[in-house]
Amino acid sequence: MFVAQLQLQDSGRQLPDPSVAGLLAGIQTDDRQRAIASRLAEAGKTAVLLGDIAMSLPNLGVIRYLSGVIAVMTGAAFGYLGNAANSCGAWLAGAVPHRLPGGKTAPQAGLNALAMLEQKLAAYLLLHIEPELDCCDPVLALEALSGAQCVIALTAYRTAAMNQYADVLLPAAIYAENEGSFINLEGRQQHFRAAVKAPGEARPAWKILRVLGESFHPGEFRLDTVAEVHAELQTKLEGILPQNLGAWKQPDCLPAVNSGMQRLTDLQMNSIDPLVRRASALQQTE
């Protein structure tokens, strides 16, 4: 990616930001990398896409910045192949540590998932995940949970592992027993309703979170229906159009090349969440 950018610079195309050249100074290209750059520049209708592995790398910010520069220079579309059905919706709703709803910068950034585990917090709230199977570093996750004073799990399933690390299990409805919306990679919002009623005392996770939030901050979690949640979110999203070629922060320098081993966690499609992991027919197709 980086060396392809250098070749585009050599081909006579103007860099969107002249400082990019300084950022890439000293990088050498080979014939294969120059061929990739030439094809991008000459193909006409192209796209630069960041996939699941790129989205989970620690240096995603650098990769995204340079990918965007390449897309601008080649006239290519730029997009993401997210690792979850509602990744776009989560970002727009502010379900990330450094953003508020609508993509506004948070006045004080919170902790990301890795930092939460590394800092060994006193309490954890788990939402439809089994850390021993869903975290990139399950050993670190279980160490953090076992040392916490309180672990609350919102889950549709009870396992022997949960009995070890969770102090409270709250039954939460699965997706087919829930209602809500998705925002797909095109930026289009799609609504859905519950197909069946949740069994027993299970409730939609958002309702459980609302009750917990209201207990800690009375009056701040006043929305009682999904329609009210959608309406309030829409007010935060007014004027926002789907656009991936936005302004990204340029890194001060490129990260050093890691000459050692780097762990890349990749799950099979039929192992990505608690529901499909328990579908015996799907597991036979692995």
CSV table of C-alpha atoms in Angstrom, one decimal:
chain,number,residue,atom,x,y,z
A,1,MET,CA,0.0,0.0,0.0
A,2,PHE,CA,2.7,2.5,1.0
A,3,VAL,CA,5.0,1.7,-1.9
A,4,ALA,CA,2.1,1.8,-4.4
A,5,GLN,CA,1.6,5.4,-3.2
A,6,LEU,CA,5.2,6.2,-4.0
A,7,GLN,CA,4.9,4.9,-7.5
A,8,LEU,CA,1.8,7.0,-8.1
A,9,GLN,CA,3.8,10.0,-7.0
A,10,ASP,CA,6.5,9.0,-9.5
A,11,SER,CA,4.0,8.7,-12.3
A,12,GLY,CA,3.3,12.4,-12.3
A,13,ARG,CA,0.0,12.5,-10.5
A,14,GLN,CA,-0.3,15.3,-7.9
A,15,LEU,CA,-0.5,14.3,-4.3
A,16,PRO,CA,-3.6,15.6,-2.4
A,17,ASP,CA,-1.3,16.8,0.4
A,18,PRO,CA,2.4,17.5,-0.4
A,19,SER,CA,3.4,16.4,3.1
A,20,VAL,CA,2.5,12.8,2.2
A,21,ALA,CA,5.7,12.7,0.2
A,22,GLY,CA,7.8,13.4,3.3
A,23,LEU,CA,5.9,10.8,5.3
A,24,LEU,CA,6.9,8.2,2.7
A,25,ALA,CA,10.4,9.3,2.1
A,26,GLY,CA,13.0,6.5,2.0
A,27,ILE,CA,10.5,3.7,1.1
A,28,GLN,CA,11.7,1.6,-1.8
A,29,THR,CA,9.4,-0.1,-4.3
A,30,ASP,CA,9.8,-3.3,-6.3
A,31,ASP,CA,8.4,-4.3,-9.7
A,32,ARG,CA,5.4,-6.1,-8.3
A,33,GLN,CA,4.4,-3.1,-6.2
A,34,ARG,CA,4.9,-0.7,-9.1
A,35,ALA,CA,2.7,-2.9,-11.3
A,36,ILE,CA,-0.1,-2.7,-8.7
A,37,ALA,CA,0.1,1.1,-8.6
A,38,SER,CA,0.0,1.3,-12.4
A,39,ARG,CA,-3.1,-0.9,-12.7
A,40,LEU,CA,-4.9,1.2,-10.1
A,41,ALA,CA,-4.0,4.4,-11.9
A,42,GLU,CA,-4.9,3.2,-15.4
A,43,ALA,CA,-7.9,0.9,-14.7
A,44,GLY,CA,-10.5,3.7,-14.8
A,45,LYS,CA,-13.2,2.4,-12.5
A,46,THR,CA,-11.6,1.1,-9.3
A,47,ALA,CA,-12.2,0.7,-5.6
A,48,VAL,CA,-9.9,0.6,-2.6
A,49,LEU,CA,-11.5,-1.5,0.1
A,50,LEU,CA,-10.3,-2.2,3.7
A,51,GLY,CA,-11.4,-5.6,4.9
A,52,ASP,CA,-11.9,-7.4,8.2
A,53,ILE,CA,-8.2,-8.0,8.9
A,54,ALA,CA,-7.2,-4.4,8.1
A,55,MET,CA,-10.0,-3.1,10.3
A,56,SER,CA,-8.6,-5.1,13.3
A,57,LEU,CA,-5.0,-4.0,13.0
A,58,PRO,CA,-3.5,-1.7,15.7
A,59,ASN,CA,-2.2,0.6,12.9
A,60,LEU,CA,-5.6,1.0,11.2
A,61,GLY,CA,-5.4,4.8,11.3
A,62,VAL,CA,-2.2,4.8,9.2
A,63,ILE,CA,-3.6,2.3,6.7
A,64,ARG,CA,-6.9,4.1,6.4
A,65,TYR,CA,-5.1,7.4,5.8
A,66,LEU,CA,-2.8,6.1,3.1
A,67,SER,CA,-5.6,4.1,1.5
A,68,GLY,CA,-7.7,7.3,1.2
A,69,VAL,CA,-4.8,9.2,-0.3
A,70,ILE,CA,-4.4,6.4,-2.9
A,71,ALA,CA,-8.1,6.4,-3.7
A,72,VAL,CA,-8.1,10.2,-4.2
A,73,MET,CA,-5.1,10.1,-6.5
A,74,THR,CA,-6.5,7.3,-8.7
A,75,GLY,CA,-10.1,8.5,-8.7
A,76,ALA,CA,-11.1,5.2,-7.0
A,77,ALA,CA,-14.0,4.7,-4.7
A,78,PHE,CA,-13.0,4.0,-1.1
A,79,GLY,CA,-14.9,1.8,1.3
A,80,TYR,CA,-14.9,-0.8,4.1
A,81,LEU,CA,-15.9,-4.4,4.3
A,82,GLY,CA,-17.0,-4.3,8.0
A,83,ASN,CA,-16.8,-7.3,10.3
A,84,ALA,CA,-20.4,-6.8,11.6
A,85,ALA,CA,-23.8,-6.2,10.0
A,86,ASN,CA,-24.3,-2.9,11.8
A,87,SER,CA,-20.7,-1.5,12.1
A,88,CYS,CA,-21.8,1.7,10.3
A,89,GLY,CA,-24.8,2.1,12.6
A,90,ALA,CA,-22.6,1.7,15.7
A,91,TRP,CA,-20.2,4.4,14.6
A,92,LEU,CA,-23.0,6.8,13.7
A,93,ALA,CA,-24.7,6.2,17.0
A,94,GLY,CA,-21.4,6.9,18.9
A,95,ALA,CA,-20.8,3.4,20.1
A,96,VAL,CA,-17.1,3.9,20.0
A,97,PRO,CA,-14.9,5.4,22.7
A,98,HIS,CA,-13.8,8.6,20.9
A,99,ARG,CA,-17.1,9.7,19.1
A,100,LEU,CA,-20.5,11.0,20.1
A,101,PRO,CA,-23.7,10.3,18.0
A,102,GLY,CA,-23.4,11.8,14.5
A,103,GLY,CA,-19.6,11.3,14.4
A,104,LYS,CA,-18.8,14.3,16.6
A,105,THR,CA,-15.6,14.1,18.6
A,106,ALA,CA,-16.1,13.1,22.2
A,107,PRO,CA,-14.8,15.7,24.7
A,108,GLN,CA,-13.0,12.9,26.6
A,109,ALA,CA,-12.3,9.6,24.8
A,110,GLY,CA,-13.0,6.4,26.7
A,111,LEU,CA,-11.3,3.1,26.5
A,112,ASN,CA,-11.4,0.7,23.6
A,113,ALA,CA,-12.0,-3.0,24.2
A,114,LEU,CA,-8.3,-3.9,24.4
A,115,ALA,CA,-7.5,-1.1,26.8
A,116,MET,CA,-10.4,-2.2,29.0
A,117,LEU,CA,-8.9,-5.7,29.3
A,118,GLU,CA,-5.3,-4.5,29.7
A,119,GLN,CA,-6.2,-2.1,32.5
A,120,LYS,CA,-7.9,-4.8,34.6
A,121,LEU,CA,-11.0,-2.8,35.5
A,122,ALA,CA,-13.1,-3.4,38.6
A,123,ALA,CA,-16.3,-4.2,36.7
A,124,TYR,CA,-17.3,-5.4,33.2
A,125,LEU,CA,-20.6,-5.5,31.4
A,126,LEU,CA,-20.7,-8.1,28.6
A,127,LEU,CA,-23.3,-7.8,25.8
A,128,HIS,CA,-23.9,-11.0,23.8
A,129,ILE,CA,-20.3,-12.1,23.7
A,130,GLU,CA,-18.4,-15.0,25.1
A,131,PRO,CA,-14.9,-13.5,25.7
A,132,GLU,CA,-13.2,-16.9,25.6
A,133,LEU,CA,-14.4,-17.3,22.0
A,134,ASP,CA,-15.0,-13.8,20.7
A,135,CYS,CA,-11.9,-11.8,21.9
A,136,CYS,CA,-8.7,-11.6,19.9
A,137,ASP,CA,-6.8,-12.5,23.0
A,138,PRO,CA,-9.0,-14.8,25.1
A,139,VAL,CA,-6.3,-15.4,27.7
A,140,LEU,CA,-6.1,-11.7,28.5
A,141,ALA,CA,-9.9,-11.4,28.5
A,142,LEU,CA,-10.3,-14.3,31.0
A,143,GLU,CA,-7.6,-12.9,33.2
A,144,ALA,CA,-9.2,-9.5,33.3
A,145,LEU,CA,-12.7,-11.0,34.0
A,146,SER,CA,-11.5,-13.4,36.7
A,147,GLY,CA,-9.8,-10.5,38.6
A,148,ALA,CA,-12.7,-8.1,38.4
A,149,GLN,CA,-15.0,-7.4,41.4
A,150,CYS,CA,-18.2,-7.6,39.3
A,151,VAL,CA,-19.0,-9.1,35.9
A,152,ILE,CA,-22.5,-8.8,34.4
A,153,ALA,CA,-23.3,-10.7,31.3
A,154,LEU,CA,-26.3,-9.9,29.1
A,155,THR,CA,-26.7,-13.2,27.2
A,156,ALA,CA,-29.1,-15.7,25.6
A,157,TYR,CA,-27.0,-18.7,26.7
A,158,ARG,CA,-25.5,-20.0,29.9
A,159,THR,CA,-22.2,-21.8,29.8
A,160,ALA,CA,-19.8,-23.4,32.3
A,161,ALA,CA,-17.2,-20.7,31.4
A,162,MET,CA,-19.8,-17.9,32.2
A,163,ASN,CA,-20.5,-19.5,35.5
A,164,GLN,CA,-16.8,-19.0,36.3
A,165,TYR,CA,-16.3,-15.4,35.4
A,166,ALA,CA,-19.8,-13.8,35.6
A,167,ASP,CA,-21.4,-12.7,38.8
A,168,VAL,CA,-24.8,-11.9,37.2
A,169,LEU,CA,-26.4,-13.3,34.1
A,170,LEU,CA,-29.3,-11.3,32.6
A,171,PRO,CA,-31.3,-13.1,29.9
A,172,ALA,CA,-31.3,-11.1,26.7
A,173,ALA,CA,-33.2,-11.7,23.5
A,174,ILE,CA,-31.4,-12.8,20.3
A,175,TYR,CA,-31.8,-10.9,17.1
A,176,ALA,CA,-34.9,-12.7,15.9
A,177,GLU,CA,-36.7,-11.8,19.2
A,178,ASN,CA,-35.7,-8.2,18.9
A,179,GLU,CA,-36.5,-5.1,16.9
A,180,GLY,CA,-34.3,-2.3,15.7
A,181,SER,CA,-32.4,-1.1,12.6
A,182,PHE,CA,-29.2,-1.6,10.6
A,183,ILE,CA,-27.2,0.9,8.6
A,184,ASN,CA,-25.5,-1.0,5.8
A,185,LEU,CA,-22.3,-0.2,4.1
A,186,GLU,CA,-24.1,1.9,1.6
A,187,GLY,CA,-25.4,4.1,4.4
A,188,ARG,CA,-29.0,3.0,4.0
A,189,GLN,CA,-31.0,2.4,7.2
A,190,GLN,CA,-33.1,-0.7,7.3
A,191,HIS,CA,-35.6,-1.5,10.1
A,192,PHE,CA,-36.7,-4.9,11.3
A,193,ARG,CA,-39.3,-6.3,13.8
A,194,ALA,CA,-39.2,-9.3,16.1
A,195,ALA,CA,-40.1,-12.5,14.4
A,196,VAL,CA,-40.9,-14.4,17.6
A,197,LYS,CA,-41.4,-13.5,21.2
A,198,ALA,CA,-38.4,-13.9,23.6
A,199,PRO,CA,-38.9,-16.8,26.0
A,200,GLY,CA,-39.2,-16.6,29.7
A,201,GLU,CA,-37.9,-13.4,31.3
A,202,ALA,CA,-35.6,-12.6,28.4
A,203,ARG,CA,-35.8,-9.0,27.3
A,204,PRO,CA,-34.2,-7.0,24.4
A,205,ALA,CA,-30.7,-6.0,25.4
A,206,TRP,CA,-31.4,-2.3,24.8
A,207,LYS,CA,-34.2,-2.3,27.3
A,208,ILE,CA,-32.0,-4.0,29.9
A,209,LEU,CA,-29.3,-1.3,29.2
A,210,ARG,CA,-31.9,1.4,29.5
A,211,VAL,CA,-33.0,0.2,33.0
A,212,LEU,CA,-29.4,-0.1,34.1
A,213,GLY,CA,-28.5,3.4,32.8
A,214,GLU,CA,-31.6,4.9,34.4
A,215,SER,CA,-30.5,3.4,37.7
A,216,PHE,CA,-27.2,5.2,37.6
A,217,HIS,CA,-28.3,8.4,35.9
A,218,PRO,CA,-32.0,9.1,36.5
A,219,GLY,CA,-33.7,11.0,33.7
A,220,GLU,CA,-31.0,10.5,31.1
A,221,PHE,CA,-32.4,7.2,29.8
A,222,ARG,CA,-36.0,8.2,29.3
A,223,LEU,CA,-36.7,6.6,25.9
A,224,ASP,CA,-39.2,3.7,26.2
A,225,THR,CA,-39.7,2.5,22.6
A,226,VAL,CA,-37.5,1.7,19.6
A,227,ALA,CA,-39.4,4.3,17.7
A,228,GLU,CA,-38.3,7.0,20.2
A,229,VAL,CA,-34.7,5.8,20.0
A,230,HIS,CA,-34.7,6.0,16.2
A,231,ALA,CA,-36.3,9.5,16.2
A,232,GLU,CA,-33.7,10.9,18.6
A,233,LEU,CA,-30.8,9.3,16.6
A,234,GLN,CA,-32.2,10.8,13.4
A,235,THR,CA,-31.9,14.3,14.9
A,236,LYS,CA,-28.2,13.6,15.5
A,237,LEU,CA,-27.6,12.3,11.9
A,238,GLU,CA,-29.3,15.2,10.1
A,239,GLY,CA,-27.1,16.5,7.3
A,240,ILE,CA,-24.7,13.5,7.4
A,241,LEU,CA,-24.3,12.0,3.9
A,242,PRO,CA,-22.5,8.7,3.2
A,243,GLN,CA,-19.0,9.7,2.3
A,244,ASN,CA,-15.8,7.7,2.9
A,245,LEU,CA,-13.3,10.2,1.3
A,246,GLY,CA,-13.3,12.5,4.3
A,247,ALA,CA,-10.5,14.2,6.1
A,248,TRP,CA,-8.3,11.8,8.2
A,249,LYS,CA,-5.6,12.7,10.5
A,250,GLN,CA,-2.2,12.3,8.9
A,251,PRO,CA,0.2,10.3,11.1
A,252,ASP,CA,3.4,11.8,12.3
A,253,CYS,CA,5.4,8.9,11.0
A,254,LEU,CA,4.9,5.4,9.7
A,255,PRO,CA,5.0,2.5,12.3
A,256,ALA,CA,8.2,0.5,12.4
A,257,VAL,CA,8.0,-2.8,10.5
A,258,ASN,CA,7.5,-5.7,12.9
A,259,SER,CA,10.1,-8.3,12.2
A,260,GLY,CA,8.7,-10.7,14.6
A,261,MET,CA,5.4,-12.6,14.7
A,262,GLN,CA,2.0,-10.8,14.7
A,263,ARG,CA,-1.2,-12.5,15.7
A,264,LEU,CA,-4.1,-12.2,13.2
A,265,THR,CA,-7.3,-13.7,14.6
A,266,ASP,CA,-9.7,-14.9,11.9
A,267,LEU,CA,-13.0,-16.7,12.7
A,268,GLN,CA,-14.9,-18.9,10.3
A,269,MET,CA,-18.3,-17.5,9.2
A,270,ASN,CA,-20.2,-20.1,11.2
A,271,SER,CA,-18.3,-19.3,14.4
A,272,ILE,CA,-18.7,-15.5,14.6
A,273,ASP,CA,-21.4,-15.2,17.3
A,274,PRO,CA,-23.1,-17.3,20.0
A,275,LEU,CA,-26.1,-18.2,17.9
A,276,VAL,CA,-24.4,-19.7,14.8
A,277,ARG,CA,-21.8,-21.4,17.0
A,278,ARG,CA,-24.7,-23.5,18.4
A,279,ALA,CA,-26.3,-24.3,15.1
A,280,SER,CA,-25.2,-28.0,14.5
A,281,ALA,CA,-26.2,-28.0,10.8
A,282,LEU,CA,-24.0,-24.9,10.2
A,283,GLN,CA,-21.1,-26.5,12.0
A,284,GLN,CA,-21.2,-29.5,9.7
A,285,THR,CA,-20.4,-27.2,6.7
A,286,GLU,CA,-17.1,-25.9,8.1
